[in-house]
PDB file of C-alpha atoms in Angstrom:
ATOM      1  CA  UNK A   1      31.593  97.279  75.856  1.00  0.00           C
ATOM      2  CA  UNK A   2      31.034  96.782  79.566  1.00  0.00           C
ATOM      3  CA  UNK A   3      29.887 100.371  79.995  1.00  0.00           C
ATOM      4  CA  UNK A   4      27.293  99.806  77.280  1.00  0.00           C
ATOM      5  CA  UNK A   5      25.946  96.612  78.822  1.00  0.00           C
ATOM      6  CA  UNK A   6      25.729  97.754  82.408  1.00  0.00           C
ATOM      7  CA  UNK A   7      25.485 101.500  81.990  1.00  0.00           C
ATOM      8  CA  UNK A   8      22.262 101.593  79.998  1.00  0.00           C
ATOM      9  CA  UNK A   9      23.898 102.734  76.767  1.00  0.00           C
ATOM     10  CA  UNK A  10      23.362 101.328  73.263  1.00  0.00           C
ATOM     11  CA  UNK A  11      23.869  97.571  72.760  1.00  0.00           C
ATOM     12  CA  UNK A  12      25.352  95.666  69.853  1.00  0.00           C
ATOM     13  CA  UNK A  13      23.236  93.753  67.336  1.00  0.00           C
ATOM     14  CA  UNK A  14      19.669  94.113  66.217  1.00  0.00           C
ATOM     15  CA  UNK A  15      17.324  96.146  68.389  1.00  0.00           C
ATOM     16  CA  UNK A  16      15.169  93.988  70.632  1.00  0.00           C
ATOM     17  CA  UNK A  17      11.618  93.630  69.411  1.00  0.00           C
ATOM     18  CA  UNK A  18       9.072  94.316  72.064  1.00  0.00           C
ATOM     19  CA  UNK A  19       6.588  91.492  72.359  1.00  0.00           C
ATOM     20  CA  UNK A  20       3.570  90.903  74.526  1.00  0.00           C
ATOM     21  CA  UNK A  21       4.642  87.811  76.419  1.00  0.00           C
ATOM     22  CA  UNK A  22       1.654  87.788  78.717  1.00  0.00           C
ATOM     23  CA  UNK A  23       1.656  88.411  82.466  1.00  0.00           C
ATOM     24  CA  UNK A  24       4.939  89.032  84.231  1.00  0.00           C
ATOM     25  CA  UNK A  25       6.053  86.507  86.835  1.00  0.00           C
ATOM     26  CA  UNK A  26       5.758  89.165  89.538  1.00  0.00           C
ATOM     27  CA  UNK A  27       2.362  90.400  88.352  1.00  0.00           C
ATOM     28  CA  UNK A  28       0.408  91.733  91.313  1.00  0.00           C
ATOM     29  CA  UNK A  29      -2.325  89.092  91.332  1.00  0.00           C
ATOM     30  CA  UNK A  30      -5.364  89.631  93.532  1.00  0.00           C
ATOM     31  CA  UNK A  31      -5.855  85.944  94.389  1.00  0.00           C
ATOM     32  CA  UNK A  32      -3.800  84.247  97.082  1.00  0.00           C
ATOM     33  CA  UNK A  33      -5.501  80.839  97.122  1.00  0.00           C
ATOM     34  CA  UNK A  34      -3.699  78.530  94.624  1.00  0.00           C
ATOM     35  CA  UNK A  35      -6.876  77.441  92.805  1.00  0.00           C
ATOM     36  CA  UNK A  36      -8.239  80.982  92.593  1.00  0.00           C
ATOM     37  CA  UNK A  37      -4.831  82.184  91.423  1.00  0.00           C
ATOM     38  CA  UNK A  38      -4.739  79.568  88.662  1.00  0.00           C
ATOM     39  CA  UNK A  39      -8.173  80.754  87.480  1.00  0.00           C
ATOM     40  CA  UNK A  40      -7.085  84.397  87.562  1.00  0.00           C
ATOM     41  CA  UNK A  41      -3.936  83.701  85.532  1.00  0.00           C
ATOM     42  CA  UNK A  42      -5.812  81.538  83.003  1.00  0.00           C
ATOM     43  CA  UNK A  43      -8.421  84.230  82.411  1.00  0.00           C
ATOM     44  CA  UNK A  44      -5.872  87.080  82.289  1.00  0.00           C
ATOM     45  CA  UNK A  45      -6.543  89.459  79.387  1.00  0.00           C
ATOM     46  CA  UNK A  46      -9.614  87.645  78.108  1.00  0.00           C
ATOM     47  CA  UNK A  47      -8.435  84.058  78.447  1.00  0.00           C
ATOM     48  CA  UNK A  48     -11.004  81.327  79.079  1.00  0.00           C
ATOM     49  CA  UNK A  49     -11.064  78.807  81.901  1.00  0.00           C
ATOM     50  CA  UNK A  50     -11.425  75.303  80.403  1.00  0.00           C
ATOM     51  CA  UNK A  51     -14.658  73.479  81.098  1.00  0.00           C
ATOM     52  CA  UNK A  52     -15.040  69.745  81.623  1.00  0.00           C
ATOM     53  CA  UNK A  53     -17.227  67.605  79.363  1.00  0.00           C
ATOM     54  CA  UNK A  54     -20.549  66.320  80.640  1.00  0.00           C
ATOM     55  CA  UNK A  55     -20.150  62.733  81.835  1.00  0.00           C
ATOM     56  CA  UNK A  56     -22.676  60.638  79.977  1.00  0.00           C
ATOM     57  CA  UNK A  57     -21.702  57.488  81.877  1.00  0.00           C
ATOM     58  CA  UNK A  58     -21.447  57.690  85.655  1.00  0.00           C
ATOM     59  CA  UNK A  59     -19.052  55.415  87.521  1.00  0.00           C
ATOM     60  CA  UNK A  60     -20.706  52.818  89.773  1.00  0.00           C
ATOM     61  CA  UNK A  61     -18.939  52.251  93.089  1.00  0.00           C
ATOM     62  CA  UNK A  62     -20.828  49.182  94.307  1.00  0.00           C
ATOM     63  CA  UNK A  63     -18.703  46.787  96.319  1.00  0.00           C
ATOM     64  CA  UNK A  64     -15.619  49.009  96.440  1.00  0.00           C
ATOM     65  CA  UNK A  65     -13.566  48.630  99.660  1.00  0.00           C
ATOM     66  CA  UNK A  66     -13.473  51.563 102.057  1.00  0.00           C
ATOM     67  CA  UNK A  67     -10.193  50.865 103.864  1.00  0.00           C
ATOM     68  CA  UNK A  68      -6.895  52.209 102.622  1.00  0.00           C
ATOM     69  CA  UNK A  69      -5.093  48.863 102.914  1.00  0.00           C
ATOM     70  CA  UNK A  70      -7.751  47.091 100.845  1.00  0.00           C
ATOM     71  CA  UNK A  71      -7.763  49.860  98.241  1.00  0.00           C
ATOM     72  CA  UNK A  72      -3.990  49.800  97.862  1.00  0.00           C
ATOM     73  CA  UNK A  73      -4.079  46.015  97.578  1.00  0.00           C
ATOM     74  CA  UNK A  74      -6.825  46.130  94.956  1.00  0.00           C
ATOM     75  CA  UNK A  75      -5.515  48.987  92.818  1.00  0.00           C
ATOM     76  CA  UNK A  76      -1.817  48.058  93.126  1.00  0.00           C
ATOM     77  CA  UNK A  77      -1.050  51.753  93.352  1.00  0.00           C
ATOM     78  CA  UNK A  78       2.631  52.553  93.708  1.00  0.00           C
ATOM     79  CA  UNK A  79       2.632  55.752  95.828  1.00  0.00           C
ATOM     80  CA  UNK A  80       6.298  56.596  95.218  1.00  0.00           C
ATOM     81  CA  UNK A  81       5.612  59.456  92.786  1.00  0.00           C
ATOM     82  CA  UNK A  82       2.975  60.943  95.074  1.00  0.00           C
ATOM     83  CA  UNK A  83       5.338  60.743  98.041  1.00  0.00           C
ATOM     84  CA  UNK A  84       7.878  62.896  96.206  1.00  0.00           C
ATOM     85  CA  UNK A  85       5.416  65.790  95.842  1.00  0.00           C
ATOM     86  CA  UNK A  86       4.960  68.482  98.454  1.00  0.00           C
ATOM     87  CA  UNK A  87       1.707  68.255 100.391  1.00  0.00           C
ATOM     88  CA  UNK A  88       0.211  71.300  98.643  1.00  0.00           C
ATOM     89  CA  UNK A  89       1.240  70.109  95.174  1.00  0.00           C
ATOM     90  CA  UNK A  90      -0.084  66.613  95.846  1.00  0.00           C
ATOM     91  CA  UNK A  91      -3.441  67.966  97.030  1.00  0.00           C
ATOM     92  CA  UNK A  92      -3.911  70.172  93.970  1.00  0.00           C
ATOM     93  CA  UNK A  93      -2.745  67.415  91.617  1.00  0.00           C
ATOM     94  CA  UNK A  94      -5.084  64.818  93.112  1.00  0.00           C
ATOM     95  CA  UNK A  95      -8.081  67.156  92.964  1.00  0.00           C
ATOM     96  CA  UNK A  96      -7.640  67.409  89.195  1.00  0.00           C
ATOM     97  CA  UNK A  97      -6.763  63.729  88.787  1.00  0.00           C
ATOM     98  CA  UNK A  98      -9.941  62.701  90.613  1.00  0.00           C
ATOM     99  CA  UNK A  99     -12.054  64.451  87.998  1.00  0.00           C
ATOM    100  CA  UNK A 100      -9.879  63.263  85.105  1.00  0.00           C
ATOM    101  CA  UNK A 101     -10.335  59.599  86.040  1.00  0.00           C
ATOM    102  CA  UNK A 102     -14.116  59.910  85.990  1.00  0.00           C
ATOM    103  CA  UNK A 103     -14.163  62.005  82.804  1.00  0.00           C
ATOM    104  CA  UNK A 104     -12.007  59.604  80.796  1.00  0.00           C
ATOM    105  CA  UNK A 105     -13.824  56.547  82.185  1.00  0.00           C
ATOM    106  CA  UNK A 106     -17.006  58.072  80.773  1.00  0.00           C
ATOM    107  CA  UNK A 107     -15.271  58.689  77.427  1.00  0.00           C
ATOM    108  CA  UNK A 108     -14.320  55.008  77.222  1.00  0.00           C
ATOM    109  CA  UNK A 109     -17.742  53.713  78.199  1.00  0.00           C
ATOM    110  CA  UNK A 110     -19.517  56.018  75.768  1.00  0.00           C
ATOM    111  CA  UNK A 111     -17.846  54.062  72.957  1.00  0.00           C
ATOM    112  CA  UNK A 112     -18.929  50.658  74.316  1.00  0.00           C
ATOM    113  CA  UNK A 113     -20.675  48.411  71.791  1.00  0.00           C
ATOM    114  CA  UNK A 114     -21.183  44.869  72.985  1.00  0.00           C
ATOM    115  CA  UNK A 115     -17.957  44.157  74.858  1.00  0.00           C
ATOM    116  CA  UNK A 116     -15.740  46.412  72.742  1.00  0.00           C
ATOM    117  CA  UNK A 117     -14.537  49.989  73.160  1.00  0.00           C
ATOM    118  CA  UNK A 118     -12.448  52.194  70.891  1.00  0.00           C
ATOM    119  CA  UNK A 119      -8.697  51.854  71.054  1.00  0.00           C
ATOM    120  CA  UNK A 120      -8.227  55.631  71.129  1.00  0.00           C
ATOM    121  CA  UNK A 121     -10.342  56.161  74.252  1.00  0.00           C
ATOM    122  CA  UNK A 122      -8.911  53.161  76.108  1.00  0.00           C
ATOM    123  CA  UNK A 123      -5.359  54.179  75.272  1.00  0.00           C
ATOM    124  CA  UNK A 124      -6.058  57.628  76.686  1.00  0.00           C
ATOM    125  CA  UNK A 125      -7.349  56.053  79.888  1.00  0.00           C
ATOM    126  CA  UNK A 126      -4.334  53.766  80.218  1.00  0.00           C
ATOM    127  CA  UNK A 127      -1.959  56.717  79.878  1.00  0.00           C
ATOM    128  CA  UNK A 128      -3.868  58.479  82.654  1.00  0.00           C
ATOM    129  CA  UNK A 129      -3.873  55.434  84.942  1.00  0.00           C
ATOM    130  CA  UNK A 130      -0.231  54.524  84.531  1.00  0.00           C
ATOM    131  CA  UNK A 131       0.912  58.143  84.907  1.00  0.00           C
ATOM    132  CA  UNK A 132       0.190  57.782  88.638  1.00  0.00           C
ATOM    133  CA  UNK A 133       1.030  54.046  88.754  1.00  0.00           C
ATOM    134  CA  UNK A 134      -2.465  52.618  89.176  1.00  0.00           C
ATOM    135  CA  UNK A 135      -1.159  49.289  87.939  1.00  0.00           C
ATOM    136  CA  UNK A 136      -4.252  47.081  88.311  1.00  0.00           C
ATOM    137  CA  UNK A 137      -6.575  49.050  86.026  1.00  0.00           C
ATOM    138  CA  UNK A 138      -3.678  49.637  83.646  1.00  0.00           C
ATOM    139  CA  UNK A 139      -3.268  45.859  83.418  1.00  0.00           C
ATOM    140  CA  UNK A 140      -6.964  45.510  82.512  1.00  0.00           C
ATOM    141  CA  UNK A 141      -6.418  47.941  79.635  1.00  0.00           C
ATOM    142  CA  UNK A 142      -3.321  46.075  78.505  1.00  0.00           C
ATOM    143  CA  UNK A 143      -5.220  42.771  78.444  1.00  0.00           C
ATOM    144  CA  UNK A 144      -7.686  44.376  76.030  1.00  0.00           C
ATOM    145  CA  UNK A 145      -4.837  45.523  73.795  1.00  0.00           C
ATOM    146  CA  UNK A 146      -3.257  42.068  73.877  1.00  0.00           C
ATOM    147  CA  UNK A 147      -6.466  40.594  72.437  1.00  0.00           C
ATOM    148  CA  UNK A 148      -6.636  43.140  69.608  1.00  0.00           C
ATOM    149  CA  UNK A 149      -5.351  42.742  66.052  1.00  0.00           C
ATOM    150  CA  UNK A 150      -3.813  46.102  65.209  1.00  0.00           C
ATOM    151  CA  UNK A 151      -2.593  45.262  61.694  1.00  0.00           C
ATOM    152  CA  UNK A 152      -5.769  46.421  59.874  1.00  0.00           C
ATOM    153  CA  UNK A 153      -5.720  49.716  61.802  1.00  0.00           C
ATOM    154  CA  UNK A 154      -2.456  51.629  61.282  1.00  0.00           C
ATOM    155  CA  UNK A 155      -1.567  54.385  63.707  1.00  0.00           C
ATOM    156  CA  UNK A 156      -2.261  57.631  61.847  1.00  0.00           C
ATOM    157  CA  UNK A 157      -1.003  59.738  64.764  1.00  0.00           C
ATOM    158  CA  UNK A 158       0.354  58.925  68.221  1.00  0.00           C
ATOM    159  CA  UNK A 159      -2.299  56.809  69.978  1.00  0.00           C
ATOM    160  CA  UNK A 160      -4.813  57.185  67.139  1.00  0.00           C
ATOM    161  CA  UNK A 161      -6.054  54.131  65.252  1.00  0.00           C
ATOM    162  CA  UNK A 162      -9.376  55.080  63.603  1.00  0.00           C
ATOM    163  CA  UNK A 163     -11.903  52.246  63.554  1.00  0.00           C
ATOM    164  CA  UNK A 164      -9.920  50.064  65.954  1.00  0.00           C
ATOM    165  CA  UNK A 165     -11.895  48.514  68.829  1.00  0.00           C
ATOM    166  CA  UNK A 166     -10.709  46.351  71.724  1.00  0.00           C
ATOM    167  CA  UNK A 167     -12.532  43.633  73.713  1.00  0.00           C
ATOM    168  CA  UNK A 168     -12.685  44.976  77.257  1.00  0.00           C
ATOM    169  CA  UNK A 169     -13.546  43.227  80.515  1.00  0.00           C
ATOM    170  CA  UNK A 170     -16.037  45.947  81.430  1.00  0.00           C
ATOM    171  CA  UNK A 171     -16.744  44.578  84.932  1.00  0.00           C
ATOM    172  CA  UNK A 172     -13.068  44.504  85.919  1.00  0.00           C
ATOM    173  CA  UNK A 173     -12.443  47.867  84.267  1.00  0.00           C
ATOM    174  CA  UNK A 174     -15.296  49.483  86.179  1.00  0.00           C
ATOM    175  CA  UNK A 175     -14.382  47.898  89.519  1.00  0.00           C
ATOM    176  CA  UNK A 176     -10.732  48.875  89.248  1.00  0.00           C
ATOM    177  CA  UNK A 177     -11.547  52.415  88.143  1.00  0.00           C
ATOM    178  CA  UNK A 178     -14.007  52.787  91.024  1.00  0.00           C
ATOM    179  CA  UNK A 179     -11.361  51.595  93.483  1.00  0.00           C
ATOM    180  CA  UNK A 180      -8.828  54.041  92.053  1.00  0.00           C
ATOM    181  CA  UNK A 181     -11.335  56.885  92.335  1.00  0.00           C
ATOM    182  CA  UNK A 182     -12.136  55.895  95.937  1.00  0.00           C
ATOM    183  CA  UNK A 183      -8.462  55.907  96.888  1.00  0.00           C
ATOM    184  CA  UNK A 184      -7.801  59.252  95.208  1.00  0.00           C
ATOM    185  CA  UNK A 185     -10.872  60.740  96.898  1.00  0.00           C
ATOM    186  CA  UNK A 186      -9.615  59.471 100.250  1.00  0.00           C
ATOM    187  CA  UNK A 187      -6.401  61.426  99.755  1.00  0.00           C
ATOM    188  CA  UNK A 188      -8.240  64.504  98.469  1.00  0.00           C
ATOM    189  CA  UNK A 189     -10.519  64.473 101.525  1.00  0.00           C
ATOM    190  CA  UNK A 190      -7.345  64.357 103.645  1.00  0.00           C
ATOM    191  CA  UNK A 191      -6.057  67.419 101.715  1.00  0.00           C
ATOM    192  CA  UNK A 192      -3.210  65.478 100.158  1.00  0.00           C
ATOM    193  CA  UNK A 193      -2.093  63.447 103.161  1.00  0.00           C
ATOM    194  CA  UNK A 194      -1.105  59.890 102.236  1.00  0.00           C
ATOM    195  CA  UNK A 195      -2.931  57.151 104.177  1.00  0.00           C
ATOM    196  CA  UNK A 196      -0.926  54.775 106.430  1.00  0.00           C
ATOM    197  CA  UNK A 197      -1.038  51.950 103.869  1.00  0.00           C
ATOM    198  CA  UNK A 198       1.085  54.038 101.490  1.00  0.00           C
ATOM    199  CA  UNK A 199       4.225  54.108 103.630  1.00  0.00           C
ATOM    200  CA  UNK A 200       5.397  50.479 103.223  1.00  0.00           C
ATOM    201  CA  UNK A 201       4.729  50.667  99.465  1.00  0.00           C
ATOM    202  CA  UNK A 202       6.934  53.689  98.795  1.00  0.00           C
ATOM    203  CA  UNK A 203      10.109  52.757  96.966  1.00  0.00           C
ATOM    204  CA  UNK A 204      13.006  54.582  98.560  1.00  0.00           C
ATOM    205  CA  UNK A 205      16.343  54.684  96.776  1.00  0.00           C
ATOM    206  CA  UNK A 206      19.269  55.501  98.988  1.00  0.00           C
ATOM    207  CA  UNK A 207      21.570  57.912  97.240  1.00  0.00           C
ATOM    208  CA  UNK A 208      25.164  56.823  97.610  1.00  0.00           C
ATOM    209  CA  UNK A 209      28.285  57.250  95.582  1.00  0.00           C
ATOM    210  CA  UNK A 210      30.845  54.516  95.434  1.00  0.00           C
ATOM    211  CA  UNK A 211      34.401  55.050  94.317  1.00  0.00           C
ATOM    212  CA  UNK A 212      36.589  52.072  93.530  1.00  0.00           C
ATOM    213  CA  UNK A 213      40.268  52.548  94.132  1.00  0.00           C
ATOM    214  CA  UNK A 214      42.216  51.648  91.036  1.00  0.00           C
TER     215      UNK A 214
END
């Protein structure tokens, strides 16, 4: 059958169904800039570029440190994951993450009644914070969960507990989010370069293989 496979002849089995799988990997895109290219691909053949929600609650940045050492100390950011990205990837990732932090902060605060916010919105924020290892603000979220009785509010879907609210330390939550945003913006302004305070906080695992003689 080798002549059939490589020689362009008939092949065994059912005929292959032609499907429209979207743009080819080597499509001759007009855009060369990564962000413009992403927009071009997303809107290929009538696709729509996603829009961000309007932030009803703006993040206050009063009293937030301006130095990288102070921001790392305050946010307890572990920069190991960021350090493993290429400079270009890190820059593009942080640009999006900067907006995500502020968007989801607004989502949480829009649900605030008294000192309580919805579990669903706070859980979403914690996932976002811990995904990049912003440990301090993640801890603030966890403290709210620890004070919440979940028994009356069963999880109907992953991270969804309708009607469940959590007592949140709004001041600490806002301060820590503002510090995280300031640190991310610092790196975005530097086009993805990590500040000096990141280096001693990067966890480096030396890759070695040990063989025990038996």
